[in-house]
Tab-separated table of C-alpha atoms in Angstrom:
chain	number	residue	atom	x	y	z
Q	8	MET	CA	15.589	-3.648	26.446
Q	9	LYS	CA	18.459	-3.518	28.927
Q	10	PRO	CA	18.824	-6.459	31.359
Q	11	THR	CA	17.872	-5.814	34.984
Q	12	SER	CA	20.833	-5.772	37.374
Q	13	ALA	CA	20.800	-7.032	40.948
Q	14	ALA	CA	21.247	-3.472	42.180
Q	15	ASN	CA	18.174	-2.337	40.312
Q	16	PRO	CA	15.793	-5.300	40.142
Q	17	THR	CA	12.799	-3.222	39.035
Q	18	PRO	CA	12.882	-1.361	35.731
Q	19	ALA	CA	12.244	2.361	36.014
Q	20	PRO	CA	8.765	3.474	34.916
Q	21	ALA	CA	8.341	5.123	31.557
Q	22	ALA	CA	8.749	8.880	31.535
Q	23	ASN	CA	5.180	9.243	30.276
Q	24	PRO	CA	3.000	6.349	31.541
Q	25	ALA	CA	0.140	7.512	29.301
Q	26	VAL	CA	2.141	6.528	26.232
Q	27	THR	CA	2.643	2.821	25.552
Q	28	PRO	CA	4.996	2.191	22.645
Q	29	ALA	CA	4.821	-1.226	21.012
Q	30	PRO	CA	7.814	-3.185	19.749
Q	31	ALA	CA	8.840	-2.044	16.288
Q	32	PRO	CA	10.209	-4.934	14.247
Q	33	GLU	CA	11.650	-4.126	10.841
Q	34	PRO	CA	8.769	-4.479	8.357
Q	35	GLY	CA	9.337	-6.846	5.464
Q	36	LEU	CA	7.457	-8.740	2.790
Q	37	ARG	CA	4.255	-10.513	3.761
Q	38	ILE	CA	2.908	-13.219	1.505
Q	39	VAL	CA	-0.875	-13.462	1.812
Q	40	ASP	CA	-1.700	-17.162	1.845
Q	41	ASP	CA	-4.975	-17.310	3.754
Q	42	ILE	CA	-8.465	-16.556	2.532
Q	43	GLU	CA	-9.489	-14.243	5.403
Q	44	THR	CA	-6.607	-11.855	4.739
Q	45	LEU	CA	-7.375	-11.992	1.015
Q	46	LYS	CA	-10.959	-10.976	1.817
Q	47	ALA	CA	-9.680	-8.110	3.969
Q	48	LEU	CA	-7.938	-6.729	0.877
Q	49	ALA	CA	-11.162	-6.748	-1.148
Q	50	ASP	CA	-12.070	-3.166	-0.261
Q	51	PRO	CA	-10.652	-0.035	-1.967
Q	52	VAL	CA	-10.588	1.963	1.277
Q	53	ARG	CA	-8.571	-0.685	3.108
Q	54	VAL	CA	-6.198	-1.020	0.152
Q	55	THR	CA	-5.727	2.757	0.077
Q	56	ILE	CA	-4.947	2.807	3.810
Q	57	LEU	CA	-2.272	0.162	3.318
Q	58	GLN	CA	-0.820	1.886	0.257
Q	59	LEU	CA	-0.556	5.131	2.182
Q	60	MET	CA	1.082	3.545	5.204
Q	61	MET	CA	3.437	1.268	3.288
Q	62	GLY	CA	4.288	3.514	0.363
Q	63	ARG	CA	4.409	7.156	1.400
Q	64	THR	CA	5.771	6.756	4.902
Q	65	GLY	CA	9.214	5.251	4.507
Q	66	ARG	CA	8.010	1.649	4.242
Q	67	GLY	CA	5.613	1.761	7.140
Q	68	LEU	CA	7.898	3.466	9.653
Q	69	ARG	CA	5.552	6.368	10.313
Q	70	GLY	CA	2.539	5.953	12.569
Q	71	TRP	CA	-0.926	7.268	11.734
Q	72	THR	CA	-3.950	7.968	13.888
Q	73	ALA	CA	-7.458	7.489	12.564
Q	74	LYS	CA	-7.854	11.280	12.579
Q	75	GLU	CA	-4.726	11.765	10.463
Q	76	LEU	CA	-5.786	9.064	8.021
Q	77	ALA	CA	-9.240	10.627	7.695
Q	78	ALA	CA	-7.717	14.020	6.881
Q	79	GLU	CA	-5.297	12.543	4.339
Q	80	LEU	CA	-7.858	10.344	2.593
Q	81	GLY	CA	-10.838	12.691	2.810
Q	82	GLU	CA	-12.924	10.018	4.527
Q	83	PRO	CA	-15.068	10.314	7.688
Q	84	GLN	CA	-13.092	9.248	10.736
Q	85	THR	CA	-15.970	7.094	11.963
Q	86	LYS	CA	-15.927	5.172	8.666
Q	87	LEU	CA	-12.201	4.473	8.910
Q	88	TYR	CA	-12.368	2.906	12.385
Q	89	ARG	CA	-14.079	-0.195	11.002
Q	90	HIS	CA	-11.529	-0.595	8.235
Q	91	ILE	CA	-8.576	-0.017	10.569
Q	92	LYS	CA	-9.831	-2.617	13.029
Q	93	HIS	CA	-10.367	-5.098	10.217
Q	94	LEU	CA	-6.788	-4.613	9.027
Q	95	GLU	CA	-5.496	-4.881	12.590
Q	96	GLU	CA	-7.367	-8.150	13.145
Q	97	ARG	CA	-5.668	-9.633	10.074
Q	98	GLY	CA	-2.251	-8.472	11.280
Q	99	LEU	CA	-1.809	-5.989	8.427
Q	100	LEU	CA	-1.644	-3.032	10.822
Q	101	ARG	CA	-0.500	-2.918	14.414
Q	102	VAL	CA	-0.821	-0.446	17.266
Q	103	ALA	CA	2.478	1.377	17.753
Q	104	GLU	CA	1.364	3.762	20.480
Q	105	THR	CA	-1.576	4.326	22.796
Q	106	ARG	CA	-2.120	7.534	24.727
Q	107	GLN	CA	-4.791	9.626	26.411
Q	108	VAL	CA	-5.750	12.858	24.649
Q	109	SER	CA	-8.292	15.017	26.496
Q	110	GLY	CA	-9.604	11.929	28.241
Q	111	ILE	CA	-9.947	9.963	24.995
Q	112	THR	CA	-7.791	6.961	24.143
Q	113	GLU	CA	-5.904	7.607	20.898
Q	114	GLN	CA	-4.034	4.893	19.052
Q	115	ARG	CA	-1.337	5.325	16.450
Q	116	TYR	CA	-0.983	2.576	13.851
Q	117	VAL	CA	1.838	1.423	11.602
Q	118	ALA	CA	1.909	-1.061	8.750
Q	119	ALA	CA	3.033	-4.508	9.860
Q	120	GLN	CA	4.815	-5.116	6.546
Q	121	ALA	CA	6.610	-3.121	3.862
Q	122	ASP	CA	5.167	-5.045	0.937
Q	123	LEU	CA	2.351	-7.476	0.218
Q	124	GLN	CA	2.346	-10.345	-2.235
Q	125	LEU	CA	-0.527	-12.717	-2.947
Q	126	SER	CA	0.342	-16.404	-2.817
Q	127	ARG	CA	0.218	-18.129	-6.198
Q	128	ASP	CA	-1.244	-21.220	-4.557
Q	129	LEU	CA	-4.030	-19.140	-3.043
Q	130	LEU	CA	-4.791	-17.393	-6.334
Q	131	GLY	CA	-4.731	-20.666	-8.223
Q	132	ARG	CA	-7.571	-22.233	-6.261
Q	133	PRO	CA	-10.882	-22.098	-8.176
Q	134	ASP	CA	-12.899	-21.812	-4.960
Q	135	HIS	CA	-11.127	-18.508	-4.183
Q	136	ALA	CA	-11.513	-16.991	-7.653
Q	137	ASP	CA	-14.209	-14.525	-6.589
Q	138	ASP	CA	-12.226	-13.334	-3.562
Q	139	ALA	CA	-9.074	-12.907	-5.654
Q	140	ALA	CA	-11.050	-10.945	-8.245
Q	141	ALA	CA	-12.451	-8.716	-5.494
Q	142	ALA	CA	-8.952	-8.041	-4.125
Q	143	PHE	CA	-7.600	-7.143	-7.574
Q	144	GLY	CA	-10.663	-4.989	-8.200
Q	145	ALA	CA	-10.106	-3.162	-4.919
Q	146	ALA	CA	-6.483	-2.417	-5.813
Q	147	ILE	CA	-7.456	-1.075	-9.241
Q	148	GLY	CA	-10.363	0.858	-7.729
Q	149	SER	CA	-8.079	2.435	-5.143
Q	150	TYR	CA	-5.698	3.630	-7.851
Q	151	ARG	CA	-8.603	4.955	-9.941
Q	152	ASP	CA	-10.077	6.877	-7.019
Q	153	ARG	CA	-6.749	8.439	-6.065
Q	154	PHE	CA	-6.029	9.382	-9.679
Q	155	LEU	CA	-9.434	11.009	-10.176
Q	156	THR	CA	-9.189	12.883	-6.878
Q	157	ALA	CA	-5.730	14.203	-7.740
Q	158	SER	CA	-6.918	15.198	-11.225
Q	159	ARG	CA	-10.032	16.985	-9.986
Q	160	THR	CA	-8.148	18.896	-7.294
Q	161	GLY	CA	-5.409	20.040	-9.651
Q	162	ARG	CA	-2.647	17.998	-8.011
Q	163	ILE	CA	-1.704	16.434	-11.358
Q	164	GLU	CA	0.253	18.861	-13.537
Q	165	ASN	CA	-0.328	17.870	-17.145
Q	166	ASN	CA	2.642	19.954	-18.154
Q	167	ALA	CA	3.653	19.088	-21.705
Q	168	GLU	CA	6.302	21.837	-21.581
Q	169	ALA	CA	8.144	20.418	-18.564
Q	170	PRO	CA	11.922	20.276	-19.139
Q	171	PRO	CA	13.563	16.846	-19.511
Q	172	GLU	CA	14.710	16.829	-15.893
Q	173	GLU	CA	11.067	17.222	-14.813
Q	174	SER	CA	9.447	14.840	-17.290
Q	175	TYR	CA	7.864	12.991	-14.363
Q	176	ARG	CA	5.327	15.846	-14.292
Q	177	ARG	CA	3.820	14.560	-17.541
Q	178	PRO	CA	1.385	11.724	-16.755
Q	179	LEU	CA	1.966	8.526	-18.709
Q	180	MET	CA	-1.004	6.225	-19.177
Q	181	VAL	CA	-1.441	3.458	-21.744
Q	182	LEU	CA	-4.491	1.242	-22.127
Q	183	GLY	CA	-4.849	-1.130	-25.037
Q	184	ASP	CA	-3.834	-4.370	-26.697
Q	185	VAL	CA	-0.894	-5.030	-28.972
Q	186	ARG	CA	0.223	-8.069	-30.948
Q	187	LEU	CA	3.961	-8.782	-30.962
Q	188	PRO	CA	6.109	-11.683	-32.122
Q	189	ALA	CA	6.804	-14.074	-29.269
Q	190	GLU	CA	10.406	-12.946	-28.857
Q	191	ARG	CA	9.354	-9.273	-28.745
Q	192	ALA	CA	6.620	-10.085	-26.231
Q	193	VAL	CA	9.256	-11.742	-24.027
Q	194	GLU	CA	11.525	-8.719	-24.392
Q	195	PHE	CA	8.709	-6.270	-23.583
Q	196	ARG	CA	7.597	-8.119	-20.477
Q	197	ASP	CA	11.128	-8.789	-19.176
Q	198	ARG	CA	12.332	-5.222	-19.730
Q	199	LEU	CA	9.348	-3.893	-17.803
Q	200	ALA	CA	10.073	-6.373	-15.003
Q	201	GLY	CA	13.681	-5.191	-15.020
Q	202	LEU	CA	12.594	-1.569	-14.627
Q	203	VAL	CA	10.402	-2.538	-11.686
Q	204	ASP	CA	13.337	-4.312	-10.043
Q	205	GLU	CA	15.667	-1.392	-10.725
Q	206	PHE	CA	13.476	1.516	-9.688
Q	207	LEU	CA	10.578	0.286	-7.562
Q	208	GLU	CA	11.869	-2.573	-5.434
Q	209	GLY	CA	14.182	-0.542	-3.238
Q	210	PRO	CA	13.208	1.397	-0.103
Q	211	ASP	CA	11.361	4.681	-0.499
Q	212	GLN	CA	13.487	7.817	-0.504
Q	213	GLU	CA	11.979	10.132	2.092
Q	214	GLU	CA	12.933	13.284	0.158
Q	215	GLY	CA	12.228	11.792	-3.263
Q	216	ILE	CA	9.522	12.425	-5.853
Q	217	LEU	CA	6.327	10.452	-5.259
Q	218	LEU	CA	5.266	8.445	-8.317
Q	219	ASN	CA	1.903	6.682	-8.349
Q	220	VAL	CA	2.313	3.521	-10.416
Q	221	LEU	CA	-0.144	0.971	-11.787
Q	222	LEU	CA	1.447	-1.563	-14.107
Q	223	ALA	CA	-0.115	-4.726	-15.508
Q	224	VAL	CA	0.698	-6.896	-18.498
Q	225	TYR	CA	-0.961	-10.215	-19.295
Q	226	SER	CA	-1.489	-12.537	-22.234
Q	227	GLU	CA	-4.593	-14.660	-22.595
Q	228	SER	CA	-3.994	-18.362	-23.022
Q	229	GLU	CA	-5.071	-19.582	-26.463
Q	230	SER	CA	-6.104	-22.923	-24.972
Q	231	ALA	CA	-8.413	-21.137	-22.521
Q	232	THR	CA	-10.130	-19.088	-25.221
Q	233	GLY	CA	-10.598	-21.535	-27.935
């Protein structure tokens, strides 16, 4: 915002007074460290909204109306209003623009952060175990629903004959358990973490290929099981 000079003490009105843009700070990482925000993430629809707005839109730079979200997600617009308001109340979404369309107030929302991370301290509290489980379940459920929808509508090309430069068209999914020597287990986990850092931690490329990724590796503690 430019400073007001003595010759012009009153800022000029906006060119379109019906449109009210909000400040647009650069979105960054938000660490979820309170129980109410954790509970807000315990719903697959809300998680999907956030994934869409943070992942596919240049790290939250694009705004979405409830109507646009409903069309993209295949959900009733009336159903999404409740979820959007819940996310806005927790500061996960913010209103970027408000305008009048045919006498109706329309709001455009953007993600308030580029990435979310759950606090280890929050997850480590036994009294929040159920809420943490619900949040993880919602994230997995969101991925499952999007995968099944894409599969049923033919948007996943299971093309085994794709050339090497288009190997991303061949879905890769692994589910199972494997026993490895400790040093190999360390190597496996750390190499996967390195790939995440190398390929997934940077900003989205607007013209790039969209990859939907779900990655999880864990080892059960022997002391906890026996």
